[in-house]
PDB file of C-alpha atoms in Angstrom:
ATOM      1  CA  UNK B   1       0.000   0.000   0.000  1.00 72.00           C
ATOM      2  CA  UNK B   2       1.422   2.966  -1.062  1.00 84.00           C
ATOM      3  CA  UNK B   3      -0.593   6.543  -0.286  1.00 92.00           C
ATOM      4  CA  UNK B   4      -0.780   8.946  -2.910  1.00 93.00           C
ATOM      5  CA  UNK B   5       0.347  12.391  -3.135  1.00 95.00           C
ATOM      6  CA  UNK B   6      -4.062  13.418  -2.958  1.00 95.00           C
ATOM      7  CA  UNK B   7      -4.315  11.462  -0.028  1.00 96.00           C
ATOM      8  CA  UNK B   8      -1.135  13.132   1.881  1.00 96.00           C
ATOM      9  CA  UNK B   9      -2.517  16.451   0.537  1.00 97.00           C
ATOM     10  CA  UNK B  10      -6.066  15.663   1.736  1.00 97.00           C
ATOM     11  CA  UNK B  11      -4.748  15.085   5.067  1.00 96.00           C
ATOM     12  CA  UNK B  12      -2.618  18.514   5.200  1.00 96.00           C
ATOM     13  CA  UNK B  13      -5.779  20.251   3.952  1.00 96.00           C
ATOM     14  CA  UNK B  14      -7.797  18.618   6.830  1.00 97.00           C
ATOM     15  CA  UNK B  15      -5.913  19.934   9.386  1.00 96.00           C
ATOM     16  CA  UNK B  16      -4.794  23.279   8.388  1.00 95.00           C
ATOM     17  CA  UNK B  17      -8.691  23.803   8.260  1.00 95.00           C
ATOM     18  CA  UNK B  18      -9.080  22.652  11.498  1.00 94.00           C
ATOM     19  CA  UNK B  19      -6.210  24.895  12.620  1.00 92.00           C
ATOM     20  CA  UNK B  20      -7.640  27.663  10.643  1.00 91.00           C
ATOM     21  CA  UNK B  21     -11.411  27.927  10.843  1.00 79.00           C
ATOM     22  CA  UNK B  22     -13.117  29.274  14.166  1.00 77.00           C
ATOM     23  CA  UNK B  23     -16.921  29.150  14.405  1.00 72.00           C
ATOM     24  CA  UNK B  24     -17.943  32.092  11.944  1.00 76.00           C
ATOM     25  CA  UNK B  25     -15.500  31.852   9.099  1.00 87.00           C
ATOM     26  CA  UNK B  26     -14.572  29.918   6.029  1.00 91.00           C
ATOM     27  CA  UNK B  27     -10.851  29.455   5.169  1.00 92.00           C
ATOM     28  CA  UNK B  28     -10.197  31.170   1.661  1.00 92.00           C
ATOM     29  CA  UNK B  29      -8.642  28.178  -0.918  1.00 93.00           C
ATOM     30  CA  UNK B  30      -5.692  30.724  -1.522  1.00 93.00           C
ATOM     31  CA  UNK B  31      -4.620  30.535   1.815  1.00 93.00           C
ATOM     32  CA  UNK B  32      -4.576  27.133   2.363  1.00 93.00           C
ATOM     33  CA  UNK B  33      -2.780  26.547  -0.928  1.00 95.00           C
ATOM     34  CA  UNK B  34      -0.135  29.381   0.452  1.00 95.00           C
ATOM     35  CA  UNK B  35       0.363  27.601   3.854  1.00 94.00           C
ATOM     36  CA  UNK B  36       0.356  23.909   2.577  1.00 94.00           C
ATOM     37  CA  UNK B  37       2.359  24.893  -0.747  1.00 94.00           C
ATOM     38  CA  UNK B  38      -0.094  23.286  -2.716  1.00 94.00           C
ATOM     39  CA  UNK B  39      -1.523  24.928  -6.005  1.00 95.00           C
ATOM     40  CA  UNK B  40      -4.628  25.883  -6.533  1.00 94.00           C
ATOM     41  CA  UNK B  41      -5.827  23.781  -9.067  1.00 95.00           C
ATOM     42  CA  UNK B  42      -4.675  20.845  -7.662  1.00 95.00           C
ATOM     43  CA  UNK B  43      -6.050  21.735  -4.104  1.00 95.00           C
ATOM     44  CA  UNK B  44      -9.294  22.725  -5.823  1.00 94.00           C
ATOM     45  CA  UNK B  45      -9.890  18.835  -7.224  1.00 95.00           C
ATOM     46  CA  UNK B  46      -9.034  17.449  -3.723  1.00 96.00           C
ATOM     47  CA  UNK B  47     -11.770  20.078  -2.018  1.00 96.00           C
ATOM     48  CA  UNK B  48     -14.085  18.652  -4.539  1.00 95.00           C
ATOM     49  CA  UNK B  49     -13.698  15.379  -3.261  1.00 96.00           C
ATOM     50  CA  UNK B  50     -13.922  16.314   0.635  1.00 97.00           C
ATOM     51  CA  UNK B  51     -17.068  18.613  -0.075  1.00 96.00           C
ATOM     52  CA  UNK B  52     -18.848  16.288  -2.527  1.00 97.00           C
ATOM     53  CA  UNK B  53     -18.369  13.952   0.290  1.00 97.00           C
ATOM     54  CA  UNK B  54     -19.783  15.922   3.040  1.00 97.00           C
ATOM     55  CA  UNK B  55     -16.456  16.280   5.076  1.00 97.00           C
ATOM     56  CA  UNK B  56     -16.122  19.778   4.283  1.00 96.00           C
ATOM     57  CA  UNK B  57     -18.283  22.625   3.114  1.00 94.00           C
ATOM     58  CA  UNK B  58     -17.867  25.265   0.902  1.00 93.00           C
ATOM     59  CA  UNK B  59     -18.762  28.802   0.628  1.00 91.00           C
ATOM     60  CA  UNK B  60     -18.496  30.710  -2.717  1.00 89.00           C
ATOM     61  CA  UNK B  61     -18.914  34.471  -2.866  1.00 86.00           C
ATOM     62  CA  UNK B  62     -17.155  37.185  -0.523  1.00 85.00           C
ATOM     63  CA  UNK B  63     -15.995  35.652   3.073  1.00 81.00           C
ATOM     64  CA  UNK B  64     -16.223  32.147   1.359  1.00 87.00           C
ATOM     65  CA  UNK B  65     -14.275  29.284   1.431  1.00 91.00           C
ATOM     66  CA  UNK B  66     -13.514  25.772   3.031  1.00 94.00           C
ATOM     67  CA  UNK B  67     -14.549  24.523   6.761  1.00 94.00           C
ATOM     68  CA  UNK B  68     -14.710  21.431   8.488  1.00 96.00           C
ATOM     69  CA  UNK B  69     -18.031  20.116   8.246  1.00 95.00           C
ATOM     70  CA  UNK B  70     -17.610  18.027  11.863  1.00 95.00           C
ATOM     71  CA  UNK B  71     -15.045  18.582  14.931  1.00 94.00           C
ATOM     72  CA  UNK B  72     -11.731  17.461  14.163  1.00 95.00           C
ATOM     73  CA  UNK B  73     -12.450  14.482  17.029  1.00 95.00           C
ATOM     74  CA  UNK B  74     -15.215  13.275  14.594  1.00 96.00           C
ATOM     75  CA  UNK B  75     -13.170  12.580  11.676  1.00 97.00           C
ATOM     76  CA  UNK B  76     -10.770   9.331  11.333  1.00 97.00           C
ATOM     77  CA  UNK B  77      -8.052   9.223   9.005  1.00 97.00           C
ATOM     78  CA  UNK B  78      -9.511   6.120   7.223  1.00 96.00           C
ATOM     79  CA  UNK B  79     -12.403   8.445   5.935  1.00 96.00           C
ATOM     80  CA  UNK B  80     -10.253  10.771   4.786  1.00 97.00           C
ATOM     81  CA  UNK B  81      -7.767   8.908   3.197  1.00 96.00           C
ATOM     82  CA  UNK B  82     -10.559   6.172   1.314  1.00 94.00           C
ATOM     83  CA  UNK B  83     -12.019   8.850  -0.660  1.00 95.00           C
ATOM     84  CA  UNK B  84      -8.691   9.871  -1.918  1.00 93.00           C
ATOM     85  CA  UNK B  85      -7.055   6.567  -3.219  1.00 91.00           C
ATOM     86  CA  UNK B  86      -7.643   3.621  -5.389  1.00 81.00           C
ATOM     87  CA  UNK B  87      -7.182   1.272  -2.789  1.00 85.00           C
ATOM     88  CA  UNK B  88      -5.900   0.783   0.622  1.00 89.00           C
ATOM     89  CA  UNK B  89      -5.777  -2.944   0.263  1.00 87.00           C
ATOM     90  CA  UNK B  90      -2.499  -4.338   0.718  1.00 87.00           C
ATOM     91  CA  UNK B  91      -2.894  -6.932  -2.413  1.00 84.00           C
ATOM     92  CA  UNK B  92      -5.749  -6.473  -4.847  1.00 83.00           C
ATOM     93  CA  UNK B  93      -7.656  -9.372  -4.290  1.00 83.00           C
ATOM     94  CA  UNK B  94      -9.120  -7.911  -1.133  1.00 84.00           C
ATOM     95  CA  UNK B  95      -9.900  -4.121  -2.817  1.00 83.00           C
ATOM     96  CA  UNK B  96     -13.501  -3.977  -2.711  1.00 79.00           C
ATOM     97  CA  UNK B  97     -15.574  -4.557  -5.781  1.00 78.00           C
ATOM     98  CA  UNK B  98     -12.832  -7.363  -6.581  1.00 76.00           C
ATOM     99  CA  UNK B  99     -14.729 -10.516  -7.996  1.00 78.00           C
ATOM    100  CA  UNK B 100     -13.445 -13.385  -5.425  1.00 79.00           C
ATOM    101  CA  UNK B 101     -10.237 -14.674  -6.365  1.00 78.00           C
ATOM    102  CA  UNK B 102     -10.963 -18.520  -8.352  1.00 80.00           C
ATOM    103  CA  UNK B 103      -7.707 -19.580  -6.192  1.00 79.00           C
ATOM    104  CA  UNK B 104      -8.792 -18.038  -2.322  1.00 76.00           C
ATOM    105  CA  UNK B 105     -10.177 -21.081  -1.352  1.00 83.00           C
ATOM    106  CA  UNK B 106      -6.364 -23.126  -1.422  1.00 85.00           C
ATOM    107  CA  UNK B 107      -4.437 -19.404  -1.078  1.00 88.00           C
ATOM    108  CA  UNK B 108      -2.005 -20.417   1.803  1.00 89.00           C
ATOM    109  CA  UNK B 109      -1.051 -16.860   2.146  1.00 88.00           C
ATOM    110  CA  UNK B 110      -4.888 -14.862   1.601  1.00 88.00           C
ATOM    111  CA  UNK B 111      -5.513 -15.184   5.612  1.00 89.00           C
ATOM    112  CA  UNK B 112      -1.663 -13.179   6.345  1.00 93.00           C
ATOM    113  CA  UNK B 113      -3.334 -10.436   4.101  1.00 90.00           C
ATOM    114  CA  UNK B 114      -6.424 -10.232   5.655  1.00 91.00           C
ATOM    115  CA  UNK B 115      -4.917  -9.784   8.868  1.00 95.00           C
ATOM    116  CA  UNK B 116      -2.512  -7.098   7.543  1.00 94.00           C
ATOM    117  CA  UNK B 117      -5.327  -5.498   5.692  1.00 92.00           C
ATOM    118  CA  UNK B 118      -7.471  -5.283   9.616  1.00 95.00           C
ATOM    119  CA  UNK B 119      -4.576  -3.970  10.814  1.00 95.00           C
ATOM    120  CA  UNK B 120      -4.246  -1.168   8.637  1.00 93.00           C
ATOM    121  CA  UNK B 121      -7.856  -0.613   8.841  1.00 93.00           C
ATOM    122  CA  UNK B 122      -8.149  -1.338  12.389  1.00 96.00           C
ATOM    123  CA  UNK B 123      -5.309   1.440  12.909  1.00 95.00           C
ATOM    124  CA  UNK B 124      -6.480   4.861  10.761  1.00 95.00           C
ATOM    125  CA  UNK B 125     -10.022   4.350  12.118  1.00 96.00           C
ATOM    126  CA  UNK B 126      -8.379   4.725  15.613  1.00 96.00           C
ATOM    127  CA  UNK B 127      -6.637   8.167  14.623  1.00 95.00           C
ATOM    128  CA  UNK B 128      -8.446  10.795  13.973  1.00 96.00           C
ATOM    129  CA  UNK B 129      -7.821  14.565  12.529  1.00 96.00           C
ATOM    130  CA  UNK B 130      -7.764  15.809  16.223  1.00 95.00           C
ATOM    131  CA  UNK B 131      -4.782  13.094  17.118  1.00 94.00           C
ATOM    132  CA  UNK B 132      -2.507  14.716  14.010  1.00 93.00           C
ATOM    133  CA  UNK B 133      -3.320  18.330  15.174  1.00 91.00           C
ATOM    134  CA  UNK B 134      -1.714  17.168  18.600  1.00 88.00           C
ATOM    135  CA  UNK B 135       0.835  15.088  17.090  1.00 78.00           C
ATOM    136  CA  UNK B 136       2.706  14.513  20.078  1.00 69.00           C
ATOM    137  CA  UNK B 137       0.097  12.438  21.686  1.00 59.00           C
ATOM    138  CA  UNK B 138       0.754   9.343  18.662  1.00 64.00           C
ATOM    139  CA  UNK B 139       4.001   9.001  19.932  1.00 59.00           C
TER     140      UNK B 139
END
């Protein structure tokens, strides 16, 4: 499993809004591209994903922008990160949508990937936004 460069981005995004927003505002797309060195364009296609998704919402207009649609507490890094890659699955038998494989039944080695793909789920549902924000607590 590899993570992309949108799903890395999507994360940075995440919490520079949650750093960013208070109650009444919206956090302008320029900004956030300025802070996280990301351009705009690209930033924009990753926003479409988050709002489209309900994780964010956007304002257009004067005073518009990006905020967190949910307290930082509220969101775990595996629901970020699944609607920004292909696949977290560490083989490609187990990505779902995946007919089942004709040779699972005798695979010797399908139940080690199971378990690593739990684990991997098991442990970005545990983390969420408000864990990275406070970084120092994952150690």
């Amino acid at each position: 499993m590899l993570i992309s460069t949108r799903g890395r981005y999507a994360l940075r995004i995440m919490i520079d809004l949650a750093e960013h927003q208070t109650e009444e505002n919206y956090v302008p797309l320029k900004e956030t591209a300025s802070r996280q060195e990301i351009s705009e364009k690209y930033l924009e296609g990753i926003l479409k994903i988050l709002v489209k998704n309900k994780l964010l919402i956007g304002l257009r207009g004067k005073g518009g922008g990006y905020r967190l649609a949910k307290s930082p507490e509220q969101y775990t890094i595996w629901s970020i990160l699944i609607l920004t890659e292909t696949s977290l699955s560490p083989v490609s038998c187990l990505e779902p949508g995946q007919d089942v494989c004709p040779r699972s039944k005798g695979c010797k080695t399908l139940p080690m990937w199971q378990g690593l793909d739990k684990v991997i789920r098991d442990y970005l549902t545990q983390i969420t936004l408000a864990d990275l924000i406070h970084s120092d607590k994952l150690e």
